[in-house]
Coordinates of C-alpha atoms in Angstrom, one line a residue:
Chain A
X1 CA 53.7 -1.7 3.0
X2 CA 51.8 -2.1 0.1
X3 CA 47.7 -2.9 0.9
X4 CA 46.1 -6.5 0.3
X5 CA 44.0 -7.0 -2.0
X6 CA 42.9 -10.0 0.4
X7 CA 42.5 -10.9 4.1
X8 CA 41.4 -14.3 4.8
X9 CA 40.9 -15.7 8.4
X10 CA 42.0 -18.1 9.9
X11 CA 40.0 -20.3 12.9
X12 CA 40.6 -23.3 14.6
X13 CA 37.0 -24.6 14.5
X14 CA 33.8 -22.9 13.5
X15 CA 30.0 -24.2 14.3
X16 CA 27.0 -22.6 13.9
X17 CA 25.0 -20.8 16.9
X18 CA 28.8 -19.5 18.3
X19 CA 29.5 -16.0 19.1
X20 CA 32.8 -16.3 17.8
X21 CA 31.8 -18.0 14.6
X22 CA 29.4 -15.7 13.9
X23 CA 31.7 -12.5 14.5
X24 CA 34.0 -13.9 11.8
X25 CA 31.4 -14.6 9.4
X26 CA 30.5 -11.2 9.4
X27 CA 33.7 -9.8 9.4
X28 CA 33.8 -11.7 6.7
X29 CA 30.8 -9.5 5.2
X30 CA 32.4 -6.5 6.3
X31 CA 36.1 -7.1 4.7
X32 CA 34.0 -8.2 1.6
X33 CA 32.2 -4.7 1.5
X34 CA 35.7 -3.2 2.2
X35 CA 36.6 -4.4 -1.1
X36 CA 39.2 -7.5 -0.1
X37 CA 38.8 -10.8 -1.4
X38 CA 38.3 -12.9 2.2
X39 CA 37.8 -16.9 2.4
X40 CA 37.6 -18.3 5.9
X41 CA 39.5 -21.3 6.5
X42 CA 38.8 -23.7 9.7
X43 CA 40.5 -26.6 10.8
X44 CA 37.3 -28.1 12.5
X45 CA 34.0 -27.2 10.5
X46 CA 30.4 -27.8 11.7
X47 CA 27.5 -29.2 10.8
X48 CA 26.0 -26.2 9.1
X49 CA 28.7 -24.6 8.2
X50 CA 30.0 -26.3 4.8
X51 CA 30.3 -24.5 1.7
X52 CA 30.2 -21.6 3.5
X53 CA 33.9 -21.9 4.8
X54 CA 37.2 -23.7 3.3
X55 CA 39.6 -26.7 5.0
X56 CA 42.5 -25.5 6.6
X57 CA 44.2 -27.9 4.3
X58 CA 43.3 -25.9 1.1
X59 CA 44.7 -22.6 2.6
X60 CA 48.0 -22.4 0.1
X61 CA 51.2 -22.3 2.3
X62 CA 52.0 -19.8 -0.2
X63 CA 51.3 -15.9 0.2
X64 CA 48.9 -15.2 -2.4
X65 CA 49.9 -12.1 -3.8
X66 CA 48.8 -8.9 -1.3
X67 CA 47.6 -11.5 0.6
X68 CA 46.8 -10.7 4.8
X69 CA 45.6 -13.1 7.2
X70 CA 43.7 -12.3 10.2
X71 CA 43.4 -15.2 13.0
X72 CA 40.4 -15.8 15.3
X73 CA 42.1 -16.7 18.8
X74 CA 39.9 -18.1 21.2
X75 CA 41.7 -21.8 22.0
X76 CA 45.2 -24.0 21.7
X77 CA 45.0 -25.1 17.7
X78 CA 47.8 -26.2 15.2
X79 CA 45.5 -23.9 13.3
X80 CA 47.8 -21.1 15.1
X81 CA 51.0 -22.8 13.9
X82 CA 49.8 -22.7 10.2
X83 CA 49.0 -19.0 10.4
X84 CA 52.2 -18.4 12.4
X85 CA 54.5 -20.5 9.4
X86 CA 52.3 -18.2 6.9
X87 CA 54.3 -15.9 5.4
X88 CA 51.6 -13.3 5.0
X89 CA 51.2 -10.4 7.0
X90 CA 49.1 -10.9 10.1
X91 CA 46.2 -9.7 12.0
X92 CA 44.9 -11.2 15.1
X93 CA 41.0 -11.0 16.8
X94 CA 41.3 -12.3 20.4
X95 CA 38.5 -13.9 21.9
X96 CA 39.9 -14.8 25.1
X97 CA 40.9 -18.0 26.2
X98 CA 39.6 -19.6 29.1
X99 CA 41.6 -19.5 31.9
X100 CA 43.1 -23.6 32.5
X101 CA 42.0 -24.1 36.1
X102 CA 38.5 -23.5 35.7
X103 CA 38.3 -26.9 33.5
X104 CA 40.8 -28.5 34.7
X105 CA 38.7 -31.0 36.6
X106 CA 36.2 -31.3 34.2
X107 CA 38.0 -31.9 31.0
X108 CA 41.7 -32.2 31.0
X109 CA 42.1 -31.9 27.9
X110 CA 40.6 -28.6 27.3
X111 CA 42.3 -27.3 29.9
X112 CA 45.3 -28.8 28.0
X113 CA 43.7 -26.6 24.9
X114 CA 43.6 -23.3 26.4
X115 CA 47.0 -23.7 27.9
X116 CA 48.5 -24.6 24.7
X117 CA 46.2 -21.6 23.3
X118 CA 47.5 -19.1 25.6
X119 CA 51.2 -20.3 25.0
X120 CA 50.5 -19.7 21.2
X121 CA 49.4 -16.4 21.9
X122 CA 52.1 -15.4 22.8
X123 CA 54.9 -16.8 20.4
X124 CA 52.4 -14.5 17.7
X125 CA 53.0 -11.4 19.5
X126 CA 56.3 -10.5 17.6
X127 CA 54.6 -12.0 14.3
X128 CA 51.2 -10.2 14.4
X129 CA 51.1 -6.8 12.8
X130 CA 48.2 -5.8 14.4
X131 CA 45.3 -7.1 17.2
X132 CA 41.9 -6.5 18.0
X133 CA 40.2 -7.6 21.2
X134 CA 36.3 -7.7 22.0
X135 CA 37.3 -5.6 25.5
X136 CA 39.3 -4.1 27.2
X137 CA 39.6 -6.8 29.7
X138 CA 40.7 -8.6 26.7
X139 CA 43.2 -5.8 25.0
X140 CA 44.6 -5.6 28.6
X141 CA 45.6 -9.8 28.3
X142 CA 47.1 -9.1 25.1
X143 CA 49.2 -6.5 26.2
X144 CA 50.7 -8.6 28.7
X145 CA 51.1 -11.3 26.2
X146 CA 53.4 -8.8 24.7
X147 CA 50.9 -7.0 21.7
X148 CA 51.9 -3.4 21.1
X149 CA 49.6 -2.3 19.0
X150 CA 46.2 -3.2 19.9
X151 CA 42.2 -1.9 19.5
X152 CA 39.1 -3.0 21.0
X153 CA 36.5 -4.2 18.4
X154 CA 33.2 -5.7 20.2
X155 CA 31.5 -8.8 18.8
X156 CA 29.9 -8.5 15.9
X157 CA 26.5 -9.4 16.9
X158 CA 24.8 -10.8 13.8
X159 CA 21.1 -8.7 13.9
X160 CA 19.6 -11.5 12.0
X161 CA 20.1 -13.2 15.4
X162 CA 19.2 -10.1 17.7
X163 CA 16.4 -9.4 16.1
X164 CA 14.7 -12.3 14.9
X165 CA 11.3 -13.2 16.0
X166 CA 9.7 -16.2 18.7
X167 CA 9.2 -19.8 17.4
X168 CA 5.4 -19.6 18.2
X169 CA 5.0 -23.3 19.2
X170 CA 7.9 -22.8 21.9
X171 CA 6.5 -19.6 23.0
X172 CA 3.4 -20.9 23.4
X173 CA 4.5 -24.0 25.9
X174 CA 6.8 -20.9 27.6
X175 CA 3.7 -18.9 28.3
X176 CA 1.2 -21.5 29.0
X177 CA 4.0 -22.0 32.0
X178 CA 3.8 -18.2 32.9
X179 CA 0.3 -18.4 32.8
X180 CA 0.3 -20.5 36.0
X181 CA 2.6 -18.3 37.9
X182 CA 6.6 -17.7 38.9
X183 CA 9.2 -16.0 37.5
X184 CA 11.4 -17.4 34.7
X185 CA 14.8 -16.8 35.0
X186 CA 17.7 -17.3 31.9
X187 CA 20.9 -18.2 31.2
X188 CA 22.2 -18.2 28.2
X189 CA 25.6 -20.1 27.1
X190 CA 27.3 -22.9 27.0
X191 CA 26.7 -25.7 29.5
X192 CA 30.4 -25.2 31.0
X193 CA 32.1 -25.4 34.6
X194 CA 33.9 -21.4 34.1
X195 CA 30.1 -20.4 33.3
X196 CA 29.3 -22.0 36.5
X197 CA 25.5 -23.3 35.4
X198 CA 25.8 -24.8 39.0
X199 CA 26.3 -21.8 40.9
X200 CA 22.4 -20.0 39.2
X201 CA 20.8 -23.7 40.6
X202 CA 21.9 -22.9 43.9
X203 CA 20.6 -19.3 43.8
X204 CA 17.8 -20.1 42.3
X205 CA 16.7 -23.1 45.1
X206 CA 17.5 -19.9 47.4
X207 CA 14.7 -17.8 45.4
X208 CA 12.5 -20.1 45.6
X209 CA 12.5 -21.1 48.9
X210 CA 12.3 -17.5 50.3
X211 CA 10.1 -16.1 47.5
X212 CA 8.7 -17.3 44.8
X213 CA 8.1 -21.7 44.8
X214 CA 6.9 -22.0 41.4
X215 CA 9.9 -20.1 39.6
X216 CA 11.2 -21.7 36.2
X217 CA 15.4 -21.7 35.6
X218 CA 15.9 -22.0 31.8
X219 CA 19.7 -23.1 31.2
X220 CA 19.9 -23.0 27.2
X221 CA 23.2 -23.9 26.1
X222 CA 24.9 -27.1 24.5
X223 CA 27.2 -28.3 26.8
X224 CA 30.9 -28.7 26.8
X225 CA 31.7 -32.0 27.1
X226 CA 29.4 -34.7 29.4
X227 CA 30.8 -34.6 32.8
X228 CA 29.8 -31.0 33.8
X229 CA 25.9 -30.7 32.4
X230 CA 26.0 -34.4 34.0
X231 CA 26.8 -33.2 37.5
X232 CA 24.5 -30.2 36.7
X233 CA 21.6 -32.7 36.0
X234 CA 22.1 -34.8 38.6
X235 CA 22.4 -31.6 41.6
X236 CA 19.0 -30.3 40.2
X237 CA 17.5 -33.9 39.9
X238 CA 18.9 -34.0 44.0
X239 CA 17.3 -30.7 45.0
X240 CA 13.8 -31.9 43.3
X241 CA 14.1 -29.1 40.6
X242 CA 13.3 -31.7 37.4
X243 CA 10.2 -29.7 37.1
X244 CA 11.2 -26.1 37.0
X245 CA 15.3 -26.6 35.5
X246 CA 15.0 -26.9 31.7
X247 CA 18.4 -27.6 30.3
X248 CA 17.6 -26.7 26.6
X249 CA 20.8 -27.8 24.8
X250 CA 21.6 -25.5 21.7
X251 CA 18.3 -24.0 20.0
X252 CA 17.7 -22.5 16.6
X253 CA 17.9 -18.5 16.6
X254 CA 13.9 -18.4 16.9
X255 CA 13.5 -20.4 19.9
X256 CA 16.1 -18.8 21.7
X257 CA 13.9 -15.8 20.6
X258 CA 10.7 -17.4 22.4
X259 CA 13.0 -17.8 25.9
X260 CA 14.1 -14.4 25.9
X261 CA 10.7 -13.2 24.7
X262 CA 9.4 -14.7 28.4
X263 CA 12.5 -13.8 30.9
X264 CA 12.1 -12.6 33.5
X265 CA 15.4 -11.7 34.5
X266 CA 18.9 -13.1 33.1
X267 CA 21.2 -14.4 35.6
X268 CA 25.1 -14.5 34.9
X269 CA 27.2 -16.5 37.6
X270 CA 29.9 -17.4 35.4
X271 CA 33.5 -16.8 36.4
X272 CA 35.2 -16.4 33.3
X273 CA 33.6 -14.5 30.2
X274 CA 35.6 -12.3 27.4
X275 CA 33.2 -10.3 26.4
X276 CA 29.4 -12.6 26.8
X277 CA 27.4 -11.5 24.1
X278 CA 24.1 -13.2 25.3
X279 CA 24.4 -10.5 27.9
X280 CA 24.3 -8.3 25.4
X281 CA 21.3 -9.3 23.6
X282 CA 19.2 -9.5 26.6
X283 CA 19.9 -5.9 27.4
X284 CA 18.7 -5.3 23.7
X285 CA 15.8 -7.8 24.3
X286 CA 14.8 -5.7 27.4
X287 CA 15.6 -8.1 30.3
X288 CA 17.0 -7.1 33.2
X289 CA 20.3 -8.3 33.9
X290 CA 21.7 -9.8 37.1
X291 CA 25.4 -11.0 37.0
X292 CA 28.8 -11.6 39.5
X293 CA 31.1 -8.9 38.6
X294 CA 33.8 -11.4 36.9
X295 CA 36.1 -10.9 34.6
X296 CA 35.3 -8.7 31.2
X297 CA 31.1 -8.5 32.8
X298 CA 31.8 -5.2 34.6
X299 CA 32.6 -3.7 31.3
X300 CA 29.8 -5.1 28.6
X301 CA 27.3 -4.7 31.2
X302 CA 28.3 -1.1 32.2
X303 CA 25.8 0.9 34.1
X304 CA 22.7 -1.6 32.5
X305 CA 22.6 -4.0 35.1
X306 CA 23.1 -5.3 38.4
X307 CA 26.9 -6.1 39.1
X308 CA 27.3 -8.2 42.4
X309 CA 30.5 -8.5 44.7
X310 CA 30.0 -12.5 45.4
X311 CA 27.9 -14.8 43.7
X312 CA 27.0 -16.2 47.2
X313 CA 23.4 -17.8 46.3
X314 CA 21.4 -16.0 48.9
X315 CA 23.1 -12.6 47.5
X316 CA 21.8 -13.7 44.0
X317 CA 18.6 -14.9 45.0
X318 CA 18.2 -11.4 47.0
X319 CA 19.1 -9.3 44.0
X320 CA 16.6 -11.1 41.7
X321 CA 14.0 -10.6 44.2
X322 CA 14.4 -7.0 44.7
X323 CA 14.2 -6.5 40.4
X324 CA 11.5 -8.6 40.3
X325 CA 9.5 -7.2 43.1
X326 CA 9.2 -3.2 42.1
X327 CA 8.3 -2.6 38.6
X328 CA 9.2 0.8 38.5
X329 CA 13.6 -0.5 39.3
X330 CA 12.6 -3.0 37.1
X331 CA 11.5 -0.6 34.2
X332 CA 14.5 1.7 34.6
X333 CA 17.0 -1.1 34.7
X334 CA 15.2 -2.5 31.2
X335 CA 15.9 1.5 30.1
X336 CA 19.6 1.4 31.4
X337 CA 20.3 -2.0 29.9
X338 CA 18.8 -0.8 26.5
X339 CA 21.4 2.1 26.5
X340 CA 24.0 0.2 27.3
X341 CA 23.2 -2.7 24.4
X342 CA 22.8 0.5 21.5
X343 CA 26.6 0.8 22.4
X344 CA 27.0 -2.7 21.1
X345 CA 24.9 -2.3 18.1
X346 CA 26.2 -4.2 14.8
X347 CA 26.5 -1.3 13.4
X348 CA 29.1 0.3 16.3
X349 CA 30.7 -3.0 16.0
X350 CA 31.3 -2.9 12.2
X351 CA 32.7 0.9 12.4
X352 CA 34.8 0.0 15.1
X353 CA 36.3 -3.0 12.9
X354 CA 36.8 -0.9 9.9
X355 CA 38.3 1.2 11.8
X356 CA 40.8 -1.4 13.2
X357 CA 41.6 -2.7 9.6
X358 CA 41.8 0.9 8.4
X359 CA 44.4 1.2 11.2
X360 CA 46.2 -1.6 10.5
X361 CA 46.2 -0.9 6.8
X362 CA 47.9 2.5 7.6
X363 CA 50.8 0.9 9.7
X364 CA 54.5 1.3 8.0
Chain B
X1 CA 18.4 6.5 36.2
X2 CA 18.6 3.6 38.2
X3 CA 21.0 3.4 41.3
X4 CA 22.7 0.1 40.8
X5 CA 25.5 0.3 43.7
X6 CA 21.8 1.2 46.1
X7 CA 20.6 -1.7 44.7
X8 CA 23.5 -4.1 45.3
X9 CA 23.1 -2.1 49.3
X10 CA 19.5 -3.3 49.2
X11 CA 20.3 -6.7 48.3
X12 CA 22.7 -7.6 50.8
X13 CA 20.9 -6.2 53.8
X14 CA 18.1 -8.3 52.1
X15 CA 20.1 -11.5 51.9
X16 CA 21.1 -10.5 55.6
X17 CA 17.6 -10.3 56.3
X18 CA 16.6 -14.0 55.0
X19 CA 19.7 -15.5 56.7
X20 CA 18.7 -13.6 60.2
X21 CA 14.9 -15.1 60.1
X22 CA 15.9 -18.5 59.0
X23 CA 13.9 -18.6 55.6
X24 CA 17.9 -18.9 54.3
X25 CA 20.2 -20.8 56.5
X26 CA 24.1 -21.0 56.6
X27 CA 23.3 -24.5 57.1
X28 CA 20.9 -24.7 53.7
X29 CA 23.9 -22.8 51.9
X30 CA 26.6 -25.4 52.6
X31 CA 24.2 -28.2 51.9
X32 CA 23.7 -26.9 48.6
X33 CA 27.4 -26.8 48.1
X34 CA 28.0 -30.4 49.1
X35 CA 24.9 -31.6 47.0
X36 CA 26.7 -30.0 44.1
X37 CA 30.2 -31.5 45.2
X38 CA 28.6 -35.2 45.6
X39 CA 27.1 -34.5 42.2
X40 CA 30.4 -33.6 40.6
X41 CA 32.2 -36.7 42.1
X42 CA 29.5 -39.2 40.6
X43 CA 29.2 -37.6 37.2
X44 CA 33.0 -37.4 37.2
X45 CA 33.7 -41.3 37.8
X46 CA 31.9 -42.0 34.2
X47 CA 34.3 -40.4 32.1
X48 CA 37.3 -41.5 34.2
X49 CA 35.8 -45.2 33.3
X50 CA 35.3 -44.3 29.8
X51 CA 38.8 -43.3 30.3
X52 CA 40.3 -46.6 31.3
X53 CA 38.5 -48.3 29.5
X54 CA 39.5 -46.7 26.1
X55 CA 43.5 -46.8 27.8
X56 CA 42.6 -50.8 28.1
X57 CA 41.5 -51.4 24.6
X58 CA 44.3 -49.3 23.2
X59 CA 46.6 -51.6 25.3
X60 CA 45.2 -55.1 24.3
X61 CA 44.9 -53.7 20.3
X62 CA 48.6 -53.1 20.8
X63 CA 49.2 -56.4 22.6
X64 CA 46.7 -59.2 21.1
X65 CA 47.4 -60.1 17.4
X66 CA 44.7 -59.7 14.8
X67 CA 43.7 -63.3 14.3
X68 CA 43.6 -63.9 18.7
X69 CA 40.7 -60.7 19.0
X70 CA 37.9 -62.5 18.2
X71 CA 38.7 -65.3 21.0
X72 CA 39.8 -62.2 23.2
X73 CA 36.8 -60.6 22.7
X74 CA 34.7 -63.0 23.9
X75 CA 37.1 -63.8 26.7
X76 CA 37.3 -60.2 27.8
X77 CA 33.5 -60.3 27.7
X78 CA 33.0 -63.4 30.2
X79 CA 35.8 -62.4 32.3
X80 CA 33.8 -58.8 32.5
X81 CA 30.5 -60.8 33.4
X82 CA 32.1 -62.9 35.9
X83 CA 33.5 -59.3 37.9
X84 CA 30.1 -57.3 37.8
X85 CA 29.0 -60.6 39.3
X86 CA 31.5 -61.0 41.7
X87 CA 31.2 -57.5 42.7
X88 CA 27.3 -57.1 43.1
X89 CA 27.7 -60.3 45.5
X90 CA 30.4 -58.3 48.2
X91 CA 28.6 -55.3 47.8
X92 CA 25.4 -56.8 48.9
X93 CA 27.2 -58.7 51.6
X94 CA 28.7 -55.6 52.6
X95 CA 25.6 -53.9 52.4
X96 CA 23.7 -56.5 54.8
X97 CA 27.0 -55.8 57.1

């Protein structure tokens, strides 16, 4: 097959502060460096994002000539059905999609999203030349959807994001807090029932009734749709929390910056996550991690943090408490967790992608 | 290198531990579920309003011609007065028993 002198992407929506929007705009960085032409074009585009990514609509039902399109999967779109009429050749970047039943009572029509999403998955297994998948866990739902040839290509983690520094005002407020005592716990993500923001309030009203009264729960995250972070809002309003539950909604990179800056520990109760890259950047950040071993967790977080059987909220609470309490578990656990992040480096990520395209490119 | 399968040991025997002297009860446990659970019902009967309501006002765009909506409007709004009314009155009565 002769090589592109292109590769666009394709995505159904793109926004800014999204793990999956910013993996394709620096794999759009990284095909550019490669030497291909590569415009993204997104059905749905953000505030933020304009200029810096094409309509859907302007995508030419043509093939441009040595033209490859690579589509971001992570939801139901007719996005998919215009990359799958394409007549390009095809690479795929799965995401995961969220599992229907875990949103099924919160938003129907999401559910009715990922459903469609995972049925168009499939119908591009016999189309797509080649696929890449942020973990195994995900590689593994590909090859049941019927991929062949696959590779696992972590999230490119933007470093600009990883590594940029506190917003000093919200740093300040965050330690003036600290300063008066308890432990702040994190979550980072969005504000959605399969990450399960419900199921840290209840472990954290467990920690602070047996240790620790004046403990602070961060939840930063926009939320996903109004029902769920309603219900989340009025639970902590019910247990008295208003005080020490902060539901941030999205933040700029730098103030996401200041709330890692003063974690204590990040907690993880979620139920479904592909790959969860603000896992990843908390290892990095040195925070010890504490998360129910659920779907793709076990393998970002590796050996670099605390994997739990149940998410029960005592068990939680427990595990917290027992990070918290000796500095020296807590010091090797920040050492352990830092190991395990330098595997997810940008750089790692990028030379695994190349190597994915390079793959692909040498495919008869 | 840090033992995290120990640790996981440690915190169950501790969460055994808090449940054993009472500081954590079963009891406390399940009333944290159903707080959630009540939570979840109330927030979830907003959007299935917003819900019927938008089914509603797709129905009467469909049904009431162009030049009858203002007179609808305001007839929708009176009738919608009149119910809330209605309704606070029972629910008190109900209230008092």
């Amino acid at each position: 097959m002769t090589p592109p002198s292109r590769v666009d992407q394709v995505i159904p929506a793109i926004v800014e502060h999204d793990a999956v929007s910013n993996h394709t705009f620096e794999a759009q960085r990284i095909l550019r460096d490669m030497g291909f032409a590569s415009e993204i074009y997104a059905r749905i585009i953000g505030p933020g994002c304009e200029g810096r990514v094409r309509p859907l609509e302007e995508l030419p039902a043509r093939e441009s000539r040595g033209q490859w399109l690579l589509y971001q999967s992570s939801i139901g779109s007719p996005a998919a059905d215009v990359f799958a009429r394409h007549p390009s050749a095809k690479l795929l970047d799965y995401h995961n999609i969220t599992p229907a039943p875990l949103v099924e009572r919160w938003l129907p029509p999401l559910a009715d999203e990922t459903r469609l999403g995972r049925a168009q998955l499939k119908a591009l297994a016999p189309l797509v030349r080649f696929a890449f998948a942020d973990s195994a866990f995900n590689a593994a739902e590909l090859d049941d959807a019927g991929y062949t040839r696959t590779r696992v290509v972590p999230v490119l983690v933007d470093s600009g994001n990883i590594e940029s520094l506190p917003d000093a005002a919200v740093l300040a407020r965050l330690e003036g807090a600290k300063s008066r005592g308890g432990a702040d716990w994190l979550f980072v993500g969005q504000i959605a029932p399969h990450k399960a923001q419900h199921d840290i309030v209840k472990a954290f009203a467990c920690y602070r009734r047996a240790y620790d009264p004046d403990a602070r729960l961060h939840l930063v995250g926009r939320e996903m749709g109004s029902a769920y972070i309603g219900a989340v809002r009025r639970f902590v309003d019910d247990l008295g929390l208003r005080g020490s539950v902060e539901l941030t909604g999205s933040v700029p990179t730098a103030e996401l910056a200041a709330y890692f800056t003063v974690a204590d520990v990040f907690v993880c109760c979620s139920d479904h996550e592909g790959f969860c890259a603000p896992v990843v950047e908390a290892m990095h950040r040195g925070v010890p991690v504490v998360a129910y071993a659920a779907a793709a967790l076990p393998e970002t977080i590796g050996r670099g943090g605390v994997l739990l059987p149940s998410k029960s909220p005592t068990l939680v609470a427990a595990a917290v408490n027992e990070v918290l309490a000796a500095s020296d578990l807590r010091d090797e656990l920040v050492a352990a967790g830092a190991r395990q992040a330098a595997r997810y480096t940008l750089d790692a990520a990028r030379a695994a992608f190349r190597a994915a395209i390079d793959e692909a490119l040498s495919l008869p | 290198m840090v033992d995290a399968d120990a640790l996981v040991r440690d915190a169950s025997r501790e969460a055994e531990r808090l449940r054993a002297s009472g500081v954590i009860t079963e009891q406390f446990e399940r009333e944290l579920d159903e707080r959630f659970e009540a939570a979840a019902v109330r927030a979830l009967r907003v959007p299935a309003i917003a819900e019927r309501s938008a089914r509603l006002r797709a129905i009467a765009r469909r049904v009431v011609p162009p030049a009858a909506r203002p007179a609808a409007r305001v007839a929708a709004r009176a009738g919608d007065r009149l119910l809330r009314a209605a309704y606070s009155v029972v629910e008190s009565a109900a209230r008092r028993g």
